[in-house]
Each structure stands twice: as structure tokens, then as C-alpha cells.
Short mmCIF file of C-alpha atoms and ligand atoms in Angstrom, two decimals:
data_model
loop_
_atom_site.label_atom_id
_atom_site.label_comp_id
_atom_site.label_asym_id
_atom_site.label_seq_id
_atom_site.Cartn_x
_atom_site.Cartn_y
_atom_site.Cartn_z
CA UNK Q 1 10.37 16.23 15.22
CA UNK Q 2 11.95 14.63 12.33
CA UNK Q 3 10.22 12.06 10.36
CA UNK Q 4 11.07 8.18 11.25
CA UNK Q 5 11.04 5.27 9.06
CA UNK Q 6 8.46 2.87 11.35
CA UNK Q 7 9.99 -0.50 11.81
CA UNK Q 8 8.53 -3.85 9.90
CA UNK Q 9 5.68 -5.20 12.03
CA UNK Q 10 7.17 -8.86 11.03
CA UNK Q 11 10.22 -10.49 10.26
CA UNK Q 12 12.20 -9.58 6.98
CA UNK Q 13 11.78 -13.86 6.17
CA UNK Q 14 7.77 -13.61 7.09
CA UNK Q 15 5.83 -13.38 3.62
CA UNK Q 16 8.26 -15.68 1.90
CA UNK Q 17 7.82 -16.74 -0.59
CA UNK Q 18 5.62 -14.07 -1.89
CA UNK Q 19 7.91 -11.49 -1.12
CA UNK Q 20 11.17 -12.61 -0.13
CA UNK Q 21 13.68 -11.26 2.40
CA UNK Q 22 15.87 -9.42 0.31
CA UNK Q 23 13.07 -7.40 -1.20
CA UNK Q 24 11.89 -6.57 2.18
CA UNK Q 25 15.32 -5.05 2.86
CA UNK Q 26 15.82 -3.10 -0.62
CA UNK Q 27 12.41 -1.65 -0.33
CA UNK Q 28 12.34 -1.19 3.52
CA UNK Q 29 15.72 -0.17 4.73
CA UNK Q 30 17.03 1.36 1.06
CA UNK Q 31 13.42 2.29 -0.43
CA UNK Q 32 11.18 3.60 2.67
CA UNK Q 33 14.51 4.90 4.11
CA UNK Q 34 15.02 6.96 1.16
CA UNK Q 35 11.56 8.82 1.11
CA UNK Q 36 12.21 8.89 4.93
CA UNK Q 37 15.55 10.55 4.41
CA UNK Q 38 14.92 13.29 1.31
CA UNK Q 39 11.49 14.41 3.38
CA UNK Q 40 13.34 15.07 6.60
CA UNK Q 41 15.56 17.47 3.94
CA UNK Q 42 13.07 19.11 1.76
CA UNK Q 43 10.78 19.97 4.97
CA UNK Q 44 13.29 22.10 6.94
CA UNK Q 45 13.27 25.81 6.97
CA UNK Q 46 9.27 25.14 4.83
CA UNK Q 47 6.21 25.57 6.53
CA UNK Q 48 5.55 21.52 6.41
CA UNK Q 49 8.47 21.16 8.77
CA UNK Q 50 6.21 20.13 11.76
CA UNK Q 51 3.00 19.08 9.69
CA UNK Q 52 1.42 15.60 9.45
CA UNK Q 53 2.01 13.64 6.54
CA UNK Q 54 -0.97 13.76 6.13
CA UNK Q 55 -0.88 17.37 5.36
CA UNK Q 56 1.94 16.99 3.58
CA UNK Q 57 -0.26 14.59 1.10
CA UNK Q 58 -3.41 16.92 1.13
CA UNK Q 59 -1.70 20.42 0.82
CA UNK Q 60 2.23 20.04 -0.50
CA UNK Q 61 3.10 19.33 -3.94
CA UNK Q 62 6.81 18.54 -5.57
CA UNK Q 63 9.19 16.91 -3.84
CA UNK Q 64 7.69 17.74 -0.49
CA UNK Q 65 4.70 15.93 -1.59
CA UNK Q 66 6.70 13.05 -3.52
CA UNK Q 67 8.27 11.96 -0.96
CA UNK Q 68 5.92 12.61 2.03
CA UNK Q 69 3.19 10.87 0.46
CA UNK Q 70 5.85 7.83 -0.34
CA UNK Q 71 6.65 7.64 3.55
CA UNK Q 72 2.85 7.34 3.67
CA UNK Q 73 1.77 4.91 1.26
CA UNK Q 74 4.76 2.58 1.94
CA UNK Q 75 3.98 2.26 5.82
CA UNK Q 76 0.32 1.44 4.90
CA UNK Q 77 1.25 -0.83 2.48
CA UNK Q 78 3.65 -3.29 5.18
CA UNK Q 79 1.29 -2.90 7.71
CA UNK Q 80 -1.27 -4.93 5.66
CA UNK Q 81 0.71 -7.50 5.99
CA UNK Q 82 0.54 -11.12 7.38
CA UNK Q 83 -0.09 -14.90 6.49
CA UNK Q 84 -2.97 -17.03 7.17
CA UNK Q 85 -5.39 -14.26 8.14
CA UNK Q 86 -7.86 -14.83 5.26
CA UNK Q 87 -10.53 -16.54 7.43
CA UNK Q 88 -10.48 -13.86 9.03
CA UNK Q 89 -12.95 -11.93 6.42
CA UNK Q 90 -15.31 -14.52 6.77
CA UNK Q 91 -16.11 -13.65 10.38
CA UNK Q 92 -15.80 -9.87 9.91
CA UNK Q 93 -18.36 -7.61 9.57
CA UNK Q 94 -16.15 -5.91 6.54
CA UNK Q 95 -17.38 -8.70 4.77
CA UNK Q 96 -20.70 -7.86 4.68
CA UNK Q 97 -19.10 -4.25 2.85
CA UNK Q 98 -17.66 -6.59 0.42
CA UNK Q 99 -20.62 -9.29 -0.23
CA UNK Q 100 -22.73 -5.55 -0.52
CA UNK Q 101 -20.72 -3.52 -2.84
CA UNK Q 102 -18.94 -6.77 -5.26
CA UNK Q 103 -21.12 -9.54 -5.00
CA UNK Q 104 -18.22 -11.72 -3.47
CA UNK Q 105 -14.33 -10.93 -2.67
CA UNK Q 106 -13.53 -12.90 -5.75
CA UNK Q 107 -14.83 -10.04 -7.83
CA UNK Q 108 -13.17 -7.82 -5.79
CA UNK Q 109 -9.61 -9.38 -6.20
CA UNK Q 110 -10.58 -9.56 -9.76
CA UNK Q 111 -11.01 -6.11 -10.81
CA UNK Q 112 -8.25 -4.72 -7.79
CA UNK Q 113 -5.71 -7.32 -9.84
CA UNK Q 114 -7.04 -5.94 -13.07
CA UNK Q 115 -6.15 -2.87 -12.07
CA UNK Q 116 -3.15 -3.10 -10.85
CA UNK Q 117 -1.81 -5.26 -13.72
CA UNK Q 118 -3.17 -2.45 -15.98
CA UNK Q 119 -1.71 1.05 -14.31
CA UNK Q 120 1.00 1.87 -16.81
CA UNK Q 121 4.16 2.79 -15.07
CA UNK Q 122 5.21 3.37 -11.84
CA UNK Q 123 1.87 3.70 -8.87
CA UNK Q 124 -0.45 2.23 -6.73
CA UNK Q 125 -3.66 0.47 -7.13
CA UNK Q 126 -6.22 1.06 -4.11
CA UNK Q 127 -9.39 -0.05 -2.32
CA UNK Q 128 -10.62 2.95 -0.70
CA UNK Q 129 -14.15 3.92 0.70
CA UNK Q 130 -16.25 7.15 -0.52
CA UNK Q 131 -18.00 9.46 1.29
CA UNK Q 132 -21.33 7.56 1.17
CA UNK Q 133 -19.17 4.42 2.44
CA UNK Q 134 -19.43 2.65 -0.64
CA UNK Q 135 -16.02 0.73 -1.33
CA UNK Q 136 -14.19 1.63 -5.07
CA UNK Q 137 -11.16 1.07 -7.17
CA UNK Q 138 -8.80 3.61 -7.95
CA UNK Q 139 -5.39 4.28 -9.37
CA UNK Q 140 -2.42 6.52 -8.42
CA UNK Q 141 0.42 7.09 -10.58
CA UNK Q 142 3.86 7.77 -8.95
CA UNK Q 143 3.10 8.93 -5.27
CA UNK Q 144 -0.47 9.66 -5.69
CA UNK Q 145 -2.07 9.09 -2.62
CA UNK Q 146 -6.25 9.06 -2.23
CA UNK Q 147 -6.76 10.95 0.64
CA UNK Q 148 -5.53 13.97 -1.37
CA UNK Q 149 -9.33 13.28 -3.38
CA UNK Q 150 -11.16 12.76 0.19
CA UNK Q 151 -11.09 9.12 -0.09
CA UNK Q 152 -10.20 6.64 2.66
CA UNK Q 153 -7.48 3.98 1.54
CA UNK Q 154 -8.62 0.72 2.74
CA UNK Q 155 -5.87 -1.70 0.90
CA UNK Q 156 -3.47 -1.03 -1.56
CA UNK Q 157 -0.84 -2.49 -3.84
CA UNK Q 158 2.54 -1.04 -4.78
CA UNK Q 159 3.23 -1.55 -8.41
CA UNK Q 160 6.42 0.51 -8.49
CA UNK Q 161 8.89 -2.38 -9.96
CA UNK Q 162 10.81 -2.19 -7.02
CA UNK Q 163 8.29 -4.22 -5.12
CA UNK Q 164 8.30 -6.66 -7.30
CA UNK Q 165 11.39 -6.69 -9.47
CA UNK Q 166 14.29 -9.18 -7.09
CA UNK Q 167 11.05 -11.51 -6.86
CA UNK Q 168 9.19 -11.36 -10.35
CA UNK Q 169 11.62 -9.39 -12.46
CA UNK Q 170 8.77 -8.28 -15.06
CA UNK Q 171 5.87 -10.96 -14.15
CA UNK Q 172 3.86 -7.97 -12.73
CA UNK Q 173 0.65 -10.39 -13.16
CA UNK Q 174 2.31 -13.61 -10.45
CA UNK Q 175 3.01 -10.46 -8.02
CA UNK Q 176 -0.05 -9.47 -7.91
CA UNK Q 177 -2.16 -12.91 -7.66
CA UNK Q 178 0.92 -13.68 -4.96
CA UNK Q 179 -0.18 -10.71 -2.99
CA UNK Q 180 -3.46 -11.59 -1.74
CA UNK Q 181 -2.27 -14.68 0.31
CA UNK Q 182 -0.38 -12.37 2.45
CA UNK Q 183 -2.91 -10.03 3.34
CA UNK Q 184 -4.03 -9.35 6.89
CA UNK Q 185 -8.07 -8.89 6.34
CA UNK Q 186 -8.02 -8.15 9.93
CA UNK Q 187 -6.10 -5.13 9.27
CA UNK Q 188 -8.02 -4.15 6.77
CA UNK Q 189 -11.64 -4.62 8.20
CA UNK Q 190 -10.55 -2.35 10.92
CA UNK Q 191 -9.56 0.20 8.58
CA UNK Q 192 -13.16 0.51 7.10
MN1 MN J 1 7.65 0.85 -3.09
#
């Protein structure tokens, strides 16, 4: 079975204005379907032709791995996704993980922002829980993907200009405090 590019779980118009329409098409339909695309090429005739991706992120490496972990990380980062769902944290038992291991989500925004506005070059910035359950911080560069280092990706951030570039051009910094009032904290409570 080859690899499919999932559809949007929203309209291409629905985060405006925090991340417009045409974005949603470059990264989705030209972007996603890219990684989509070379994976379904690299994988034939290999021994990750009928693996997970998330095999493909855990054992492959090169292109395999580039691009697999791309398809990955791009499909977990639109179905975060989704306006107005902020209250939703309040009534969530994830908040408790968040009150526990930051204090408040305030200081959680603050150090995932810092974190993303500091990763130098293309990557991704991501909440992710440890072994013990305990919540962290962490940075990929390029494709890097956590669950290659055993860790559970809870949210993350693409910080790949591409995301950001039609929108922001090089105001990294307004993408990223733009970001968090289009997150679905339902989505990512269950995910904990
Ligand atoms: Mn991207």
C-alpha cells in the first residue's frame, strides 16, 4: 500500500488569519504532497516498502527517513489544529500535567516559543512526554522526529520557513505567538 497524503481536517480559509489559505495549499498540497510523493519512490524495491512510518522514523535513515518522518510530523502538526478550543484546557485533566510540570501554561508557551524562535535553521520545536510521564521541550533539526529518542510528541511547531514565510516572510517571532490561538487543546490532551 502506497503512502497517502491525509486530507486537511478543516477548511484551507479556517485558521485565517494566523495561517492563511494560500499557505495551507503551498505547504499541504505542494509541501506534504512532496514528502508524500519522494517516500512512495525511495521505499519501493527497500525493505520499508510496507513498514509504518513509524518504522520508517525509528529504524531508516537518508532520504527514506527524510521524507518519511516529514509525512509524519506534517500530519501531526495540521491535526492540532482548530480555533476557539483553548477553554478547553481548563476543563481537561491535561491541565493538571501542565499546572504539575510548568507552574501554569503561560510558562509553558513561554519557553515552547523560546524555543522555537531560537532553533537555528530549518526544524521543529516539540512538547513531548518522557518515560516517567513528565512533559519536556525539545528540538529537531530538519526532519528529526522524537519518537526516534523514545519520546511521545504531544504538540509541535514547524519552523521550516515554509510554514511561515507567504504569512510572516522572516517575523519567525509573530508566527509563533500567532500559533497558539489556533491550537486544538482537545487534541492535544488526548494525545497525553
Ligand atoms: Mn512544513
Amino acid at each position: 500500500m502506497p503512502f497517502e497524503l491525509p486530507k486537511l481536517p478543516y477548511a484551507y480559509e479556517a485558521l485565517e488569519p494566523v495561517i492563511s489559505k494560500k499557505t495551507l495549499e503551498f505547504h499541504h498540497d505542494k509541501h506534504h504532497a512532496a514528502y508524500v510523493n519522494n517516500l512512495n519512490n525511495l521505499v519501493k524495491g527497500t525493505k520499508f516498502e510496507n513498514a509504518t512510518l513509524e518504522t520508517i522514523i525509528k529504524e531508516a535513515d537518508g532520504g527514506i527517513f527524510n521524507n518519511g518522518a516529514q509525512v509524519w510530523n506534517h500530519t501531526f502538526y495540521f491535526e492540532q489544529f482548530g480555533k476557539d478550543k483553548y477553554d478547553v484546557l481548563k476543563v481537561s485533566s491535561f491541565s493538571e500535567v501542565v499546572y504539575r510540570d510548568y507552574g501554569s501554561l503561560d510558562i509553558l508557551k513561554d519557553k515552547f516559543s523560546t524555543a522555537a524562535k531560537t532553533l537555528f535553521g530549518s526544524g521543529w520545536v516539540w512538547l513531548v512526554e518522557k518515560k516517567d510521564g513528565k512533559l519536556d521541550i525539545i528540538q529537531t533539526s530538519n526532519a528529526g522526529n522524537p519518537l526516534r529518542d523514545g519520546l511521545k510528541p504531544i504538540l509541535t511547531c514547524d519552523v521550516w520557513e515554509h510554514a511561515y514565510y507567504i504569512d510572516y516572510q522572516n517575523r519567525r517571532p509573530d508566527y509563533i505567538e500567532s500559533f497558539w490561538k489556533i491550537i486544538d487543546w482537545e487534541v492535544i490532551a488526548n494525545r497525553y
